[in-house]
Tab-separated table of C-alpha atoms and ligand atoms in Angstrom:
chain	number	residue	atom	x	y	z
W	8	UNK	CA	-0.195	0.063	-0.057
W	9	UNK	CA	1.733	3.520	-1.007
W	10	UNK	CA	1.220	6.680	1.211
W	11	UNK	CA	-1.875	8.309	1.885
W	12	UNK	CA	-4.172	5.019	0.268
W	13	UNK	CA	-6.714	4.801	2.422
W	14	UNK	CA	-6.364	1.601	5.187
W	15	UNK	CA	-8.666	-0.369	7.434
W	16	UNK	CA	-8.251	1.757	11.140
W	17	UNK	CA	-6.855	0.316	13.883
W	18	UNK	CA	-5.933	1.559	16.990
W	19	UNK	CA	-4.068	4.817	17.956
W	20	UNK	CA	-0.219	4.960	19.895
W	21	UNK	CA	0.534	7.935	21.517
W	22	UNK	CA	4.156	7.956	22.958
W	23	UNK	CA	5.305	10.411	25.203
W	24	UNK	CA	1.255	10.473	26.962
W	25	UNK	CA	2.127	11.463	30.041
W	26	UNK	CA	3.591	15.012	29.456
W	27	UNK	CA	2.363	18.136	28.805
W	28	UNK	CA	0.116	17.587	25.635
W	29	UNK	CA	-0.037	14.257	25.856
W	30	UNK	CA	-2.237	14.607	29.393
W	31	UNK	CA	-4.637	15.930	26.809
W	32	UNK	CA	-3.871	15.036	23.170
W	33	UNK	CA	-4.468	11.812	24.980
W	34	UNK	CA	-8.192	12.462	26.636
W	35	UNK	CA	-8.865	14.369	23.506
W	36	UNK	CA	-8.157	11.249	21.295
W	37	UNK	CA	-10.514	8.730	23.626
W	38	UNK	CA	-13.229	10.794	23.404
W	39	UNK	CA	-12.764	10.709	19.585
W	40	UNK	CA	-12.310	7.272	18.964
W	41	UNK	CA	-13.539	5.508	22.045
W	42	UNK	CA	-11.295	4.744	25.326
W	43	UNK	CA	-10.107	1.495	24.150
W	44	UNK	CA	-8.775	2.200	20.857
W	45	UNK	CA	-5.945	4.722	22.252
W	46	UNK	CA	-3.169	2.997	23.782
W	47	UNK	CA	-1.048	5.687	25.934
W	48	UNK	CA	2.589	4.820	26.486
W	49	UNK	CA	5.344	6.511	28.099
W	50	UNK	CA	8.742	5.723	30.163
W	51	UNK	CA	7.462	6.675	32.906
W	52	UNK	CA	4.883	4.510	34.902
W	53	UNK	CA	1.228	5.567	35.264
W	54	UNK	CA	-2.557	4.307	35.380
W	55	UNK	CA	-4.016	3.816	32.190
W	56	UNK	CA	-0.606	4.079	30.388
W	57	UNK	CA	1.730	1.165	29.556
W	58	UNK	CA	5.453	1.718	29.637
W	59	UNK	CA	6.919	2.303	26.026
W	60	UNK	CA	10.469	3.257	26.122
W	61	UNK	CA	11.043	5.252	22.460
W	62	UNK	CA	15.460	4.110	22.026
W	63	UNK	CA	13.391	0.475	21.791
W	64	UNK	CA	13.052	-0.346	18.334
W	65	UNK	CA	11.532	-3.816	18.911
W	66	UNK	CA	9.596	-3.100	21.758
W	67	UNK	CA	8.250	0.020	19.338
W	68	UNK	CA	7.473	-2.273	16.595
W	69	UNK	CA	6.196	-5.144	18.297
W	70	UNK	CA	3.704	-3.022	19.467
W	71	UNK	CA	2.763	-1.811	16.550
W	72	UNK	CA	1.881	-4.472	14.803
W	73	UNK	CA	0.375	-6.636	17.984
W	74	UNK	CA	-2.075	-4.369	18.672
W	75	UNK	CA	-2.951	-3.324	14.830
W	76	UNK	CA	-2.133	0.417	15.673
W	77	UNK	CA	-2.552	2.363	12.751
W	78	UNK	CA	-2.076	6.011	13.335
W	79	UNK	CA	0.645	7.474	16.128
W	80	UNK	CA	0.607	10.304	18.151
W	81	UNK	CA	4.538	11.010	19.204
W	82	UNK	CA	5.158	12.990	21.680
W	83	UNK	CA	8.353	11.469	23.516
W	84	UNK	CA	10.810	14.047	23.770
W	85	UNK	CA	13.075	16.412	25.029
W	86	UNK	CA	12.458	19.734	25.148
W	87	UNK	CA	15.078	22.943	24.623
W	88	UNK	CA	16.337	23.619	28.283
W	89	UNK	CA	16.397	19.848	29.256
W	90	UNK	CA	18.002	19.018	25.884
W	91	UNK	CA	20.945	21.816	26.367
W	92	UNK	CA	21.463	20.168	29.537
W	93	UNK	CA	22.328	16.672	27.839
W	94	UNK	CA	22.759	17.659	23.944
W	95	UNK	CA	23.470	14.057	23.521
W	96	UNK	CA	20.683	12.472	25.007
W	97	UNK	CA	18.583	15.008	23.296
W	98	UNK	CA	19.610	14.188	20.238
W	99	UNK	CA	19.592	10.465	20.288
W	100	UNK	CA	15.862	10.383	22.068
W	101	UNK	CA	14.130	13.766	19.757
W	102	UNK	CA	15.937	11.951	16.445
W	103	UNK	CA	16.756	8.177	16.952
W	104	UNK	CA	13.230	7.473	19.052
W	105	UNK	CA	11.651	9.820	16.021
W	106	UNK	CA	13.187	7.018	13.150
W	107	UNK	CA	12.732	4.119	15.549
W	108	UNK	CA	8.713	5.226	15.487
W	109	UNK	CA	9.155	6.071	11.866
W	110	UNK	CA	9.905	2.391	11.260
W	111	UNK	CA	7.351	0.862	13.281
W	112	UNK	CA	5.136	3.040	11.758
W	113	UNK	CA	6.236	2.330	7.628
W	114	UNK	CA	6.239	-1.916	8.526
W	115	UNK	CA	2.434	-1.334	9.478
W	116	UNK	CA	1.234	1.460	7.263
W	117	UNK	CA	0.262	3.647	10.371
W	118	UNK	CA	0.045	7.715	10.234
W	119	UNK	CA	2.088	9.471	11.805
W	120	UNK	CA	1.827	12.455	13.630
W	121	UNK	CA	5.272	14.313	14.992
W	122	UNK	CA	5.710	17.823	16.623
W	123	UNK	CA	7.805	20.093	15.544
W	124	UNK	CA	8.390	23.686	17.555
W	125	UNK	CA	9.074	27.268	16.659
W	126	UNK	CA	12.469	26.557	18.219
W	127	UNK	CA	13.305	25.597	14.219
W	128	UNK	CA	14.055	29.407	13.603
W	129	UNK	CA	17.193	30.969	13.946
W	130	UNK	CA	18.195	34.165	14.656
W	131	UNK	CA	18.690	34.856	11.057
W	132	UNK	CA	14.853	34.874	10.990
W	133	UNK	CA	12.399	37.448	10.117
W	134	UNK	CA	11.092	38.265	13.949
W	135	UNK	CA	7.733	37.103	12.465
W	136	UNK	CA	8.319	34.496	11.198
W	137	UNK	CA	7.395	32.933	7.847
W	138	UNK	CA	6.318	29.084	6.936
W	139	UNK	CA	9.363	29.193	4.190
W	140	UNK	CA	12.739	30.597	5.664
W	141	UNK	CA	15.904	29.153	6.158
W	142	UNK	CA	15.709	27.047	9.257
W	143	UNK	CA	19.198	27.771	11.230
W	144	UNK	CA	18.770	26.700	15.458
W	145	UNK	CA	21.150	27.770	17.780
W	146	UNK	CA	20.365	24.987	20.172
W	147	UNK	CA	20.124	21.304	19.863
W	148	UNK	CA	16.607	20.978	20.603
W	149	UNK	CA	15.864	22.959	17.261
W	150	UNK	CA	18.083	21.594	15.138
W	151	UNK	CA	16.374	17.836	16.045
W	152	UNK	CA	12.966	19.735	14.740
W	153	UNK	CA	14.651	20.678	11.565
W	154	UNK	CA	15.255	16.475	11.281
W	155	UNK	CA	12.004	15.523	12.184
W	156	UNK	CA	10.465	18.131	10.034
W	157	UNK	CA	12.855	16.683	7.084
W	158	UNK	CA	12.264	12.938	8.058
W	159	UNK	CA	8.153	14.033	7.454
W	160	UNK	CA	8.520	14.337	3.782
W	161	UNK	CA	11.845	11.665	2.847
W	162	UNK	CA	10.439	8.586	4.885
W	163	UNK	CA	7.894	7.713	2.366
W	164	UNK	CA	5.057	7.060	5.402
W	165	UNK	CA	2.249	9.864	5.567
W	166	UNK	CA	3.780	12.078	8.487
W	167	UNK	CA	2.766	15.550	9.758
W	168	UNK	CA	3.925	17.740	12.444
W	169	UNK	CA	2.730	21.053	13.698
W	170	UNK	CA	5.584	23.811	14.564
W	171	UNK	CA	3.995	24.374	18.213
W	172	UNK	CA	4.642	27.623	19.703
W	173	UNK	CA	5.435	27.586	23.421
W	174	UNK	CA	1.996	25.904	24.715
W	175	UNK	CA	0.205	27.311	27.983
W	176	UNK	CA	-1.682	24.487	30.028
W	177	UNK	CA	-3.415	23.684	33.582
W	178	UNK	CA	-3.640	19.897	33.511
W	179	UNK	CA	-0.156	18.937	33.449
W	180	UNK	CA	3.126	20.777	34.241
W	181	UNK	CA	5.215	21.881	31.136
W	182	UNK	CA	8.068	19.756	30.465
W	183	UNK	CA	11.496	21.579	31.069
W	184	UNK	CA	11.354	23.833	28.049
W	185	UNK	CA	12.532	27.891	27.689
W	186	UNK	CA	8.613	29.037	27.554
W	187	UNK	CA	7.680	26.850	30.871
W	188	UNK	CA	7.584	30.269	32.444
W	189	UNK	CA	4.510	30.958	30.535
W	190	UNK	CA	2.733	28.352	32.625
W	191	UNK	CA	4.650	28.427	36.149
W	192	UNK	CA	3.984	32.154	36.260
W	193	UNK	CA	0.136	30.797	36.906
W	194	UNK	CA	0.807	28.449	39.859
W	195	UNK	CA	2.819	30.833	41.789
W	196	UNK	CA	0.617	34.126	41.441
W	197	UNK	CA	-2.040	31.912	43.143
W	198	UNK	CA	0.093	29.835	45.325
W	199	UNK	CA	2.690	32.958	46.805
W	200	UNK	CA	1.367	35.569	44.775
W	201	UNK	CA	5.117	36.015	43.484
W	202	UNK	CA	6.935	34.679	41.036
W	203	UNK	CA	10.492	35.036	40.062
W	204	UNK	CA	10.897	35.032	35.705
W	205	UNK	CA	14.018	33.428	34.484
W	206	UNK	CA	13.281	35.772	31.113
W	207	UNK	CA	13.673	39.761	30.523
W	208	UNK	CA	10.271	41.579	30.677
W	209	UNK	CA	10.288	42.159	27.140
W	210	UNK	CA	10.890	38.720	26.331
W	211	UNK	CA	7.953	38.175	23.816
W	212	UNK	CA	7.350	35.234	22.003
W	213	UNK	CA	4.731	33.205	20.349
W	214	UNK	CA	2.365	31.079	22.624
W	215	UNK	CA	-0.937	29.163	21.840
W	216	UNK	CA	-3.658	27.282	24.625
W	217	UNK	CA	-3.627	23.750	24.828
W	218	UNK	CA	-7.314	24.012	23.757
W	219	UNK	CA	-5.978	25.232	20.547
W	220	UNK	CA	-3.181	22.934	20.212
W	221	UNK	CA	-5.043	20.072	20.517
W	222	UNK	CA	-8.146	21.273	18.206
W	223	UNK	CA	-5.149	21.686	15.269
W	224	UNK	CA	-3.342	18.540	15.831
W	225	UNK	CA	-6.636	16.680	15.633
W	226	UNK	CA	-7.750	19.227	12.445
W	227	UNK	CA	-4.712	18.482	10.907
W	228	UNK	CA	-4.589	15.218	10.453
W	229	UNK	CA	-8.278	14.405	9.953
W	230	UNK	CA	-7.305	16.707	6.436
W	231	UNK	CA	-6.896	14.934	3.081
W	232	UNK	CA	-3.153	13.882	2.495
W	233	UNK	CA	-3.451	15.000	-0.673
W	234	UNK	CA	-4.584	18.579	0.020
W	235	UNK	CA	-1.240	19.210	2.224
W	236	UNK	CA	1.841	20.373	0.875
W	237	UNK	CA	5.547	19.585	1.724
W	238	UNK	CA	4.696	22.214	4.796
W	239	UNK	CA	2.956	19.110	6.421
W	240	UNK	CA	6.575	18.284	7.996
W	241	UNK	CA	5.651	21.135	10.508
W	242	UNK	CA	3.139	23.253	10.072
W	243	UNK	CA	3.407	27.400	10.844
W	244	UNK	CA	0.634	27.820	13.375
W	245	UNK	CA	0.032	31.038	15.591
W	246	UNK	CA	-1.824	31.849	18.888
W	247	UNK	CA	-0.823	35.001	20.003
W	248	UNK	CA	2.622	36.659	21.255
W	249	UNK	CA	2.752	38.491	24.159
W	250	UNK	CA	5.900	39.241	26.536
W	251	UNK	CA	6.527	38.275	29.485
W	252	UNK	CA	5.271	41.809	31.491
W	253	UNK	CA	2.151	41.549	29.030
W	254	UNK	CA	1.535	38.545	30.830
W	255	UNK	CA	2.196	40.220	34.721
W	256	UNK	CA	0.009	42.465	33.740
W	257	UNK	CA	-2.737	40.356	31.960
W	258	UNK	CA	-2.981	37.711	35.685
W	259	UNK	CA	-2.614	41.269	37.541
W	260	UNK	CA	-6.608	41.928	35.988
W	261	UNK	CA	-7.353	39.363	38.862
W	262	UNK	CA	-4.771	38.810	41.321
W	263	UNK	CA	-3.809	42.868	41.491
W	264	UNK	CA	-1.412	42.331	44.580
W	265	UNK	CA	0.800	39.579	42.208
W	266	UNK	CA	4.300	40.435	41.443
W	267	UNK	CA	7.100	39.693	39.562
W	268	UNK	CA	10.895	40.194	39.111
W	269	UNK	CA	13.001	39.290	36.101
W	270	UNK	CA	16.360	37.494	36.380
W	271	UNK	CA	16.931	35.717	33.391
W	272	UNK	CA	19.114	32.693	32.707
W	273	UNK	CA	20.261	30.636	29.704
W	274	UNK	CA	17.069	30.245	28.854
W	275	UNK	CA	17.128	33.562	27.858
W	276	UNK	CA	19.801	32.765	25.034
W	277	UNK	CA	17.313	30.369	23.623
W	278	UNK	CA	14.070	32.809	23.716
W	279	UNK	CA	16.070	35.376	22.495
W	280	UNK	CA	16.791	33.030	19.204
W	281	UNK	CA	13.704	32.392	18.658
W	282	UNK	CA	10.950	35.005	16.920
W	283	UNK	CA	8.457	36.972	18.367
W	284	UNK	CA	5.640	35.579	16.094
W	285	UNK	CA	4.553	33.273	13.409
W	286	UNK	CA	2.875	33.882	10.258
W	287	UNK	CA	0.667	31.042	9.741
W	288	UNK	CA	-1.369	31.837	6.535
W	289	UNK	CA	-0.134	28.318	4.670
W	290	UNK	CA	-2.149	26.516	7.788
W	291	UNK	CA	-4.610	28.761	7.249
W	292	UNK	CA	-5.072	28.303	3.243
W	293	UNK	CA	-4.148	24.629	3.137
W	294	UNK	CA	-6.199	23.596	6.289
W	295	UNK	CA	-8.481	26.478	7.238
W	296	UNK	CA	-6.253	26.956	10.929
W	297	UNK	CA	-7.397	29.772	13.031
W	298	UNK	CA	-6.859	29.723	16.933
W	299	UNK	CA	-8.968	31.002	19.243
W	300	UNK	CA	-7.690	32.265	22.259
W	301	UNK	CA	-5.525	35.619	22.605
W	302	UNK	CA	-3.956	36.485	26.069
W	303	UNK	CA	-6.837	37.544	28.076
W	304	UNK	CA	-8.269	34.779	27.413
W	305	UNK	CA	-6.014	32.064	28.144
W	306	UNK	CA	-5.121	33.967	31.855
W	307	UNK	CA	-9.174	33.950	32.221
W	308	UNK	CA	-8.885	30.072	31.212
W	309	UNK	CA	-5.839	29.006	32.859
W	310	UNK	CA	-7.057	31.240	36.909
W	311	UNK	CA	-10.429	29.759	36.371
W	312	UNK	CA	-9.440	26.454	36.091
W	313	UNK	CA	-6.371	26.501	38.536
W	314	UNK	CA	-9.083	27.672	41.096
W	315	UNK	CA	-11.008	24.734	40.599
W	316	UNK	CA	-8.363	21.947	40.756
W	317	UNK	CA	-7.568	24.028	43.984
W	318	UNK	CA	-10.964	23.623	45.290
W	319	UNK	CA	-10.915	20.067	44.604
W	320	UNK	CA	-7.502	19.711	46.361
W	321	UNK	CA	-8.349	21.122	49.508
W	322	UNK	CA	-12.018	19.751	49.533
W	323	UNK	CA	-10.436	16.483	49.069
W	324	UNK	CA	-8.245	16.921	51.680
W	325	UNK	CA	-10.766	18.494	54.425
W	326	UNK	CA	-9.305	21.939	54.144
W	327	UNK	CA	-11.819	25.242	53.213
W	328	UNK	CA	-10.827	27.384	50.054
W	329	UNK	CA	-11.658	30.948	49.810
W	330	UNK	CA	-13.652	30.000	46.999
W	331	UNK	CA	-13.343	33.465	44.804
W	332	UNK	CA	-11.608	34.606	41.353
Y	2	LIG	P1	6.558	16.849	28.079
Y	2	LIG	O1	8.081	16.576	28.260
Y	2	LIG	O2	5.707	17.722	28.724
Y	2	LIG	O3	6.402	15.350	27.652
Y	2	LIG	C1	7.388	14.034	27.328
Y	2	LIG	C2	7.213	13.003	27.484
Y	2	LIG	O4	8.023	12.024	27.114
Y	2	LIG	C3	7.400	12.466	29.300
Y	2	LIG	O5	6.050	12.340	29.961
Y	2	LIG	C4	8.300	12.017	29.616
Y	2	LIG	O6	8.082	11.656	30.861
Y	2	LIG	C5	8.182	11.120	27.993
Y	2	LIG	N1	9.745	10.680	27.238
Y	2	LIG	C6	10.771	10.709	27.802
Y	2	LIG	N2	11.374	9.829	27.146
Y	2	LIG	C7	11.017	8.995	26.772
Y	2	LIG	C8	11.389	7.533	25.879
Y	2	LIG	N3	12.284	7.569	25.856
Y	2	LIG	N4	10.671	7.001	25.479
Y	2	LIG	C9	8.951	7.091	26.093
Y	2	LIG	N5	8.751	8.376	26.519
Y	2	LIG	C10	9.584	9.154	27.173
Y	2	LIG	O7	6.402	17.525	26.561
Y	2	LIG	P2	5.164	17.674	25.768
Y	2	LIG	O8	5.074	19.125	26.496
Y	2	LIG	O9	4.055	17.297	26.052
Y	2	LIG	O10	5.718	18.298	24.141
Y	2	LIG	C11	5.030	16.685	23.358
Y	2	LIG	C12	5.898	17.147	21.928
Y	2	LIG	O11	5.465	18.520	21.579
Y	2	LIG	C13	7.637	17.643	22.201
Y	2	LIG	O12	8.088	16.880	20.698
Y	2	LIG	C14	8.059	18.879	21.555
Y	2	LIG	O13	9.026	18.705	21.434
Y	2	LIG	C15	6.474	19.459	21.088
Y	2	LIG	N6	6.561	20.350	21.972
Y	2	LIG	C16	5.793	21.217	23.023
Y	2	LIG	C17	5.741	22.309	22.868
Y	2	LIG	C18	5.113	22.503	24.375
Y	2	LIG	O14	4.917	23.944	24.708
Y	2	LIG	N7	5.111	22.042	25.205
Y	2	LIG	C19	6.227	23.372	22.005
Y	2	LIG	C20	6.332	22.794	20.337
Y	2	LIG	C21	7.031	21.732	20.493
Y	3	LIG	C1	10.385	24.666	24.469
Y	3	LIG	O1	10.372	26.110	25.518
Y	3	LIG	O2	11.371	23.796	24.860
Y	3	LIG	C2	9.112	24.143	24.053
Y	3	LIG	C3	9.083	24.667	22.474
Y	3	LIG	C4	8.586	25.673	21.876
Y	3	LIG	O3	9.058	23.553	21.686
Y	3	LIG	N1	7.974	25.038	24.600
């Protein structure tokens, strides 16, 4: 069977399922396909998730064949900050791990979603990044994502990706990236009323709410392959762009006493090498991508949901929350 031909649908595999994206993507996929049709895996152990190390090529092939997997969402990776601390391991997990998954997908004629990132861009990219531009990332993480996009086109399988911006969500912690400050800040604001931010206040990066990212992923995977161009290795998609200072000010609309200090560390250099904004006209024209969440809407939803989780946690531990939002 060749690339893009109709195939009988089997089960869905998610690698790296316990991470920031996997936690919500598995929920969405189970809602769409039914609980049993979706096999969640990770190198870590948790209820409802099988152990699968993406470095275990045979193990992946056995699972993909044995469970009749016809769609894979490959989320296992090291992110930018963790990756720069251990570049060899980052290369191994992000590139060799991906090659292992591609090999298994190929043998079972499975479709593959493998995320890319705004980290594919380097300092020579225009501050508003177009879809097509030279990709010269300075981080190892970014380089692994460029390889991933190239493999999407050369692998000979139906493989697609999105250059996710920094993702903001409340259901799972951020996993060791440069954009983690935009998630940590909400927890710190509610728990301590203060956050010590590791990038400068004028740092402006492309960001996106997880609801938009999950919807983009499902929409892209639902689209007929023949209608997608070679941008399918990693589509630019835009959510909203804002500075760290603007994020603080938006949080202060709800928590006027919240304070934030700015003490840049090494992650500032990764942030400075990435664009401020993303041009997503290609994704819009090819498969109709459009984001729903702007900064204030993200902040409203994050604080409301974190407050709810806090209240539930307080109730189940027998305490009394203040109940206000
Ligand atoms: P995450 O760090 O939160 O989750 C990654 C998961 O992979 C973790 O649960 C980890 O235990 C697992 N893992 C690590 N090594 C593994 C191995 N050898 N075998 C199996 N599992 C392993 O990451 P995430 O934020 O969910 O990101 C998922 C994907 O999306 C990655 O490819 C990442 O580069 C990409 N991405 C994420 C963001 C973001 O802001 N979250 C932005 C751009 C791109
Ligand atoms: C990171 O900061 O490493 C990720 C990403 C933008 O790829 N959030």
